[in-house]
PDB file of C-alpha atoms in Angstrom:
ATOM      1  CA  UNK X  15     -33.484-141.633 183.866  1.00 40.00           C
ATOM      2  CA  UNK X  16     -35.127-145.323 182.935  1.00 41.00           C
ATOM      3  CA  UNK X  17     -33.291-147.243 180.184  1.00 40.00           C
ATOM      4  CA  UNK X  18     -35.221-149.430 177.589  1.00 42.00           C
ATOM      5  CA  UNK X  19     -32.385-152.036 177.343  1.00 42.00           C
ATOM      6  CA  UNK X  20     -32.915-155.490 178.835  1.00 39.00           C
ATOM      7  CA  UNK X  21     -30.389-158.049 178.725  1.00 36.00           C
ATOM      8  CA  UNK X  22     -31.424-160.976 176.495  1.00 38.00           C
ATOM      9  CA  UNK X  23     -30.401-164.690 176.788  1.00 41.00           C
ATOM     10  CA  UNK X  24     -27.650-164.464 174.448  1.00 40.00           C
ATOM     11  CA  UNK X  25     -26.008-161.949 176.198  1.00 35.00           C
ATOM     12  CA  UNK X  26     -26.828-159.124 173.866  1.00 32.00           C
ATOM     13  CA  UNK X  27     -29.157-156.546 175.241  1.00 54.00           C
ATOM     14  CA  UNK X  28     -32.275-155.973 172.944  1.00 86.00           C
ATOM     15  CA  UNK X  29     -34.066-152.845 172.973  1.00 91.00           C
ATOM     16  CA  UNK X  30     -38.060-152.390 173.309  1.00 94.00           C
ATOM     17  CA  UNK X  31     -39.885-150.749 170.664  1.00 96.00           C
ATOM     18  CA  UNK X  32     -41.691-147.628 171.620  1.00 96.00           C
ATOM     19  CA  UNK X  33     -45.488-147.923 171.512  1.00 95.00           C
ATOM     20  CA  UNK X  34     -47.415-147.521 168.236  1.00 94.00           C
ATOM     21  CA  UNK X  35     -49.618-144.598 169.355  1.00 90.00           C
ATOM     22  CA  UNK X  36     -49.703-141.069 167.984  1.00 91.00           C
ATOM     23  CA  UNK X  37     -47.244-140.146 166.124  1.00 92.00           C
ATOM     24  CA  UNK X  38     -45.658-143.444 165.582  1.00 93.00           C
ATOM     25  CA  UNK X  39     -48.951-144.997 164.341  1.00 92.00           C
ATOM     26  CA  UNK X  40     -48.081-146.922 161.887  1.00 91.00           C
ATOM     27  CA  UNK X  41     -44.894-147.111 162.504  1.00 95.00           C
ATOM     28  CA  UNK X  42     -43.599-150.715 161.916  1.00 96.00           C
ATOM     29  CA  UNK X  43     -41.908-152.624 165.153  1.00 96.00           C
ATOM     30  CA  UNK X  44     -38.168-153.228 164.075  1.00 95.00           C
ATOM     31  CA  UNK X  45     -38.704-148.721 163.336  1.00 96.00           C
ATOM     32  CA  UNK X  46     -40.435-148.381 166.986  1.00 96.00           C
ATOM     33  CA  UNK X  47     -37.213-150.255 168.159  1.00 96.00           C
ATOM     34  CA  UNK X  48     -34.805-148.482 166.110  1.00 95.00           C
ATOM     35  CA  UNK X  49     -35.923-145.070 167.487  1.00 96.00           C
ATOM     36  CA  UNK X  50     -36.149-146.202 171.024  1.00 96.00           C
ATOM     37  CA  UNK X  51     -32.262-147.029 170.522  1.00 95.00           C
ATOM     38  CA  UNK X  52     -31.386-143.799 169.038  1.00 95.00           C
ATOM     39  CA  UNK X  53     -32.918-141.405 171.439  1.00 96.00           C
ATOM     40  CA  UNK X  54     -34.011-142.094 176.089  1.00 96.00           C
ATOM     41  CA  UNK X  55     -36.639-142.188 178.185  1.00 96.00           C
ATOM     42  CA  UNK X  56     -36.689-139.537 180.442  1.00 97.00           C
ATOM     43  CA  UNK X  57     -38.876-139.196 183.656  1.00 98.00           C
ATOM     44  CA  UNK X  58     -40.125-136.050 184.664  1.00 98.00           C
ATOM     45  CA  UNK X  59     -41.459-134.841 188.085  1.00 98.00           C
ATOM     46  CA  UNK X  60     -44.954-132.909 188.302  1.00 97.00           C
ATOM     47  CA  UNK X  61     -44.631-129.768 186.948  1.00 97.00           C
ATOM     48  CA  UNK X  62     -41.254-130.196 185.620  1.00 97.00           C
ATOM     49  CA  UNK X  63     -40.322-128.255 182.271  1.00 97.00           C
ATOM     50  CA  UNK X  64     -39.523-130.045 178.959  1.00 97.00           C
ATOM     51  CA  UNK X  65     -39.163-127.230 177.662  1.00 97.00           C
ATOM     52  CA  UNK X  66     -38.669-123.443 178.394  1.00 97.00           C
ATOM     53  CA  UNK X  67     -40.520-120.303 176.047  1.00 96.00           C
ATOM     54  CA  UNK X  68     -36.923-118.240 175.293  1.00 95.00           C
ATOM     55  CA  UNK X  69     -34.554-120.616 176.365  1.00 96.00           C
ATOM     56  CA  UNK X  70     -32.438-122.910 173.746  1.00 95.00           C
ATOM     57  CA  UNK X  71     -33.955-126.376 172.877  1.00 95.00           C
ATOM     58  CA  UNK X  72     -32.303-128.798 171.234  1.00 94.00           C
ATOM     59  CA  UNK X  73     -34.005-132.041 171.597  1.00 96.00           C
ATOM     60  CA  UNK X  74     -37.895-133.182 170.579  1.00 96.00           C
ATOM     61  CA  UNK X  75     -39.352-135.523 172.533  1.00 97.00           C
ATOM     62  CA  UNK X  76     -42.448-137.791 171.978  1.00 97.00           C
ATOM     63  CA  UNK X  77     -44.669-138.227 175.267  1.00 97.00           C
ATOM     64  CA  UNK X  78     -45.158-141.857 176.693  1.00 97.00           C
ATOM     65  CA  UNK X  79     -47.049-141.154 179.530  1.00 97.00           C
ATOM     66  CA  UNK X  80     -48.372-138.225 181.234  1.00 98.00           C
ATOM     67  CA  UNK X  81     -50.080-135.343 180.476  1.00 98.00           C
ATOM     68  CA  UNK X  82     -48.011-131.974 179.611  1.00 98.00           C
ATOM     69  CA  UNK X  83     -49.656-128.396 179.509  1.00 97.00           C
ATOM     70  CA  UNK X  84     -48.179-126.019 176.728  1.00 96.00           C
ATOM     71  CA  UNK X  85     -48.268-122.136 177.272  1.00 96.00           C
ATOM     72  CA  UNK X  86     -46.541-118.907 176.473  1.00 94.00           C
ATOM     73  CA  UNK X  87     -46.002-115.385 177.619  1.00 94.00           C
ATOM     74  CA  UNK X  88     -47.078-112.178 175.514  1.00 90.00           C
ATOM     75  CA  UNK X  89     -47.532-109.101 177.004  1.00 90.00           C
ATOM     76  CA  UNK X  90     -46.732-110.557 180.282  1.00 90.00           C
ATOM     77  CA  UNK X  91     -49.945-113.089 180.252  1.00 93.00           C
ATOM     78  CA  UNK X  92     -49.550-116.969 180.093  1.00 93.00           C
ATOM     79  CA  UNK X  93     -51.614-118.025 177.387  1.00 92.00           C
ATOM     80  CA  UNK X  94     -52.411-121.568 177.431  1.00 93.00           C
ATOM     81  CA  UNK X  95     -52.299-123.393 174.368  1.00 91.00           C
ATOM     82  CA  UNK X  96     -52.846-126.710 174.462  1.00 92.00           C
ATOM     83  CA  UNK X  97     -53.133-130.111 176.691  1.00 96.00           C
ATOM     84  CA  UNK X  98     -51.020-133.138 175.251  1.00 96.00           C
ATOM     85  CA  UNK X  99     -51.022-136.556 176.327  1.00 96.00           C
ATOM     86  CA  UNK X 100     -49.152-140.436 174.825  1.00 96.00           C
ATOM     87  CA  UNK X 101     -48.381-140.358 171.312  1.00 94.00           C
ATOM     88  CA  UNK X 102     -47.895-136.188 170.992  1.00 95.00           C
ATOM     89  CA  UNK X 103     -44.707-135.014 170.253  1.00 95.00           C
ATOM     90  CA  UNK X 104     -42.639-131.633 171.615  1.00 95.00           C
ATOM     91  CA  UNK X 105     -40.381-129.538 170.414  1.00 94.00           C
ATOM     92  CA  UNK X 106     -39.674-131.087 167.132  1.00 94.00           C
ATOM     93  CA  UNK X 107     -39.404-127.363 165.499  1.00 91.00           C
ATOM     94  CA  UNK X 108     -35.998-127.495 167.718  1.00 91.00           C
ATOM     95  CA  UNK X 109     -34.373-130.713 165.682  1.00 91.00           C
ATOM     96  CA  UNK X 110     -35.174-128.892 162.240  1.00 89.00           C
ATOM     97  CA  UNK X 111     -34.561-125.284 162.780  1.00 89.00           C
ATOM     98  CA  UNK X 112     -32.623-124.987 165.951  1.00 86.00           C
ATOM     99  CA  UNK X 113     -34.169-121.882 167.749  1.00 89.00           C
ATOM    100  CA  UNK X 114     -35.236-121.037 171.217  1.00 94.00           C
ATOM    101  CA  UNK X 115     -38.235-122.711 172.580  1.00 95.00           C
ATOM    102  CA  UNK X 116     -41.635-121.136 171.203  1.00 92.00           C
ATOM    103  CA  UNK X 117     -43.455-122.170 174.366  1.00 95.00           C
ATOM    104  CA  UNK X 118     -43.221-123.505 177.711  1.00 97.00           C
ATOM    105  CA  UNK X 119     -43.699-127.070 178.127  1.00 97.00           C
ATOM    106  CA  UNK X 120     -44.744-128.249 181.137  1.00 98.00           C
ATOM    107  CA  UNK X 121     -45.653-131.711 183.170  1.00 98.00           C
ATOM    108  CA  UNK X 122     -49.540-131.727 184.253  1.00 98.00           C
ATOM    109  CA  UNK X 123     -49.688-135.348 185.586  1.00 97.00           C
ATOM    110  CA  UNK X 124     -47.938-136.292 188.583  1.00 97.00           C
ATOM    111  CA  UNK X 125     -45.006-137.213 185.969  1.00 97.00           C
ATOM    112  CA  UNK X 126     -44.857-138.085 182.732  1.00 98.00           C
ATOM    113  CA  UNK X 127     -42.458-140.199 180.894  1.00 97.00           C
ATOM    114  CA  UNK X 128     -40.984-138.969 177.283  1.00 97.00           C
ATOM    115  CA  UNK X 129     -38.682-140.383 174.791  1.00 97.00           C
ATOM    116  CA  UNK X 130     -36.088-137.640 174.046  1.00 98.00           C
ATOM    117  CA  UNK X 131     -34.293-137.156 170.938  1.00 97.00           C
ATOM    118  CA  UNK X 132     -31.293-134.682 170.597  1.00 96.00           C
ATOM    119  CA  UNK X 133     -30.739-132.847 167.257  1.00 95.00           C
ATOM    120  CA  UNK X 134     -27.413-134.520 167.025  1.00 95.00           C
ATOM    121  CA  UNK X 135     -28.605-137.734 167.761  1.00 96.00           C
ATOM    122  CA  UNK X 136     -31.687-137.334 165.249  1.00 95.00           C
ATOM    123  CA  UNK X 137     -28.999-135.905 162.883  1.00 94.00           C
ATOM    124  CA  UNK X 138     -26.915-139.127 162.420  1.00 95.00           C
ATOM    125  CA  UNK X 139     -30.292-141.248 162.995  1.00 94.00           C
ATOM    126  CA  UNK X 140     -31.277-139.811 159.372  1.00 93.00           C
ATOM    127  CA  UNK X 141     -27.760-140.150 157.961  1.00 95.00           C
ATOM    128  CA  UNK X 142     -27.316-143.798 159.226  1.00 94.00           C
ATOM    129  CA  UNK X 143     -31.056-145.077 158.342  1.00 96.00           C
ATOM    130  CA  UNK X 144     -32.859-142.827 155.490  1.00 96.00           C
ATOM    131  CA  UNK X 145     -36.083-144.595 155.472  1.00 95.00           C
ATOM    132  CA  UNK X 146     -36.540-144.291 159.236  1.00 96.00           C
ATOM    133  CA  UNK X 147     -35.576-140.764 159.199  1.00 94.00           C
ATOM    134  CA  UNK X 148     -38.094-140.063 155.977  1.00 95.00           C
ATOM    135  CA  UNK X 149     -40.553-141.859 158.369  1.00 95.00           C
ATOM    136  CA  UNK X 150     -40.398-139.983 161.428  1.00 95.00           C
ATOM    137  CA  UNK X 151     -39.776-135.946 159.074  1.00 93.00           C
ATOM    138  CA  UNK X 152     -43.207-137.267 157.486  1.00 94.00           C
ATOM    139  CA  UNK X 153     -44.779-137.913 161.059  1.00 93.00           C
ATOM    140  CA  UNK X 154     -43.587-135.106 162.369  1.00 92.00           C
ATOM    141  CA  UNK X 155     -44.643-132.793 159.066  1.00 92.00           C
ATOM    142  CA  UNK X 156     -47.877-133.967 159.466  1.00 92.00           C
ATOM    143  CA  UNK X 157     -48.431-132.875 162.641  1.00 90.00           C
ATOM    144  CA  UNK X 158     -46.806-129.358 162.188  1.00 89.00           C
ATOM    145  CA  UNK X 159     -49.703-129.242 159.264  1.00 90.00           C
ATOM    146  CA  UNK X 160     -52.228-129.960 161.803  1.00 90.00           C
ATOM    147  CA  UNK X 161     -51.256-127.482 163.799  1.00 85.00           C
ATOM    148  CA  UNK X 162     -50.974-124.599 161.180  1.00 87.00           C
ATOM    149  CA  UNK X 163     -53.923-125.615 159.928  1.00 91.00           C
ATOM    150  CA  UNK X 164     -55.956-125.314 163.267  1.00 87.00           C
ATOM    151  CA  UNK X 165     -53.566-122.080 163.844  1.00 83.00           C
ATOM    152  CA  UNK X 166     -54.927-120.365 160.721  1.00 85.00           C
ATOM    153  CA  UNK X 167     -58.589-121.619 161.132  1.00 85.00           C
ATOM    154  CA  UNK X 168     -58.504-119.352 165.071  1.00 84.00           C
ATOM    155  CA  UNK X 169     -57.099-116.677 163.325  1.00 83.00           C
ATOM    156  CA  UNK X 170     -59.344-116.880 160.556  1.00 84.00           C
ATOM    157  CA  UNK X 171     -62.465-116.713 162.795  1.00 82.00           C
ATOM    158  CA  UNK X 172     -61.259-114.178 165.176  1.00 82.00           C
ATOM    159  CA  UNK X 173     -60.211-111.393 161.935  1.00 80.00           C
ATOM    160  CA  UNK X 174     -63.899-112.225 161.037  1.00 79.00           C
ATOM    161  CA  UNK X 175     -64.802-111.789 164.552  1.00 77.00           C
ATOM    162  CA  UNK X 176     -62.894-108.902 164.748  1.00 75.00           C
ATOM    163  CA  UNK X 177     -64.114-107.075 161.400  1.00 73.00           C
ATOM    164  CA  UNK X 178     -67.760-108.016 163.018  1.00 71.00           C
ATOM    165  CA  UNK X 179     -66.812-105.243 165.434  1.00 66.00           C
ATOM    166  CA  UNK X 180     -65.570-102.705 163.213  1.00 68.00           C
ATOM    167  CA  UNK X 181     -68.639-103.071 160.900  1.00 67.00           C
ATOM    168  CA  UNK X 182     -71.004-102.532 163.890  1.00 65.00           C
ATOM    169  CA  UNK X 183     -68.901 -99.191 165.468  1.00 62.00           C
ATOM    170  CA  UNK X 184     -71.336 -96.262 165.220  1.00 62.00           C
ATOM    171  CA  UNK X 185     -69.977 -93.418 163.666  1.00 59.00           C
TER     172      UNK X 185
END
């Protein structure tokens, strides 16, 4: 594990902002810093797990580096869902409504390098500093409306695809 602290001259360590990509677009400096201080970098090997479908998560993490494959079991076939890459953020469901991963998470790249949040951690982040945690539930709701949104839009097209095939059975 890598830390983000680096002594300054006055003696005091300073932390380094995350990067303003993704996610935290838009996201102001002194907030970039403030969430790098409330949550670590972790460094995962090639095809390391973030996260496991089933298993308990309680962390989200927001991808720094590397590219991370997301997939899940049903019916005993690994569907793969998506790629994600810098700026993306995993398994933020888990800080909100603590349940068991929905998917398995995986590292792509030859590693990848996240900044990891716990749900306690992200807990007392939003108690001590409102604004930032407003900030970062509005990120994060945004892209959990992306994703329905594209969600609903496949399974809009394949119950049209699908009613295609009942229209055309011969009888």
């Amino acid at each position: 594990m890598e830390s983000r602290n680096t002594p300054s001259a006055g003696g005091t360590s300073e932390v380094t902002p995350l990067p303003e990509c993704g996610v935290l677009a838009g996201f102001d400096v002194d907030s970039r810093r403030a969430l790098a201080a409330a949550g670590e970098i972790r460094t995962l090997a090639a095809k390391s797990y973030f996260s496991t479908q089933g298993k308990p998560l309680d962390e989200m993490a927001i991808i720094l580096s590397g590219t991370f494959a997301v997939s899940c079991q049903a019916r005993g076939e690994i569907i793969e869902l998506a790629q994600l890459g810098a700026g993306e953020i995993v398994g933020e469901m888990s800080v909100i409504d603590p349940q068991n991963a929905s998917a398995y998470v995986r590292v792509a790249s030859d590693e990848a390098q996240l900044w990891v949040l716990s749900a306690s951690r992200f807990e007392a982040m939003v108690e001590r500093d409102r604004t930032l945690g407003f900030q970062l539930l509005k990120a994060i709701s945004i892209r959990l409306c992306k994703r329905i949104r594209r969600n609903s839009d496949v399974m809009l097209r394949t119950a049209e695809k699908n009613r295609n095939v009942f229209l055309d059975m011969d009888y």
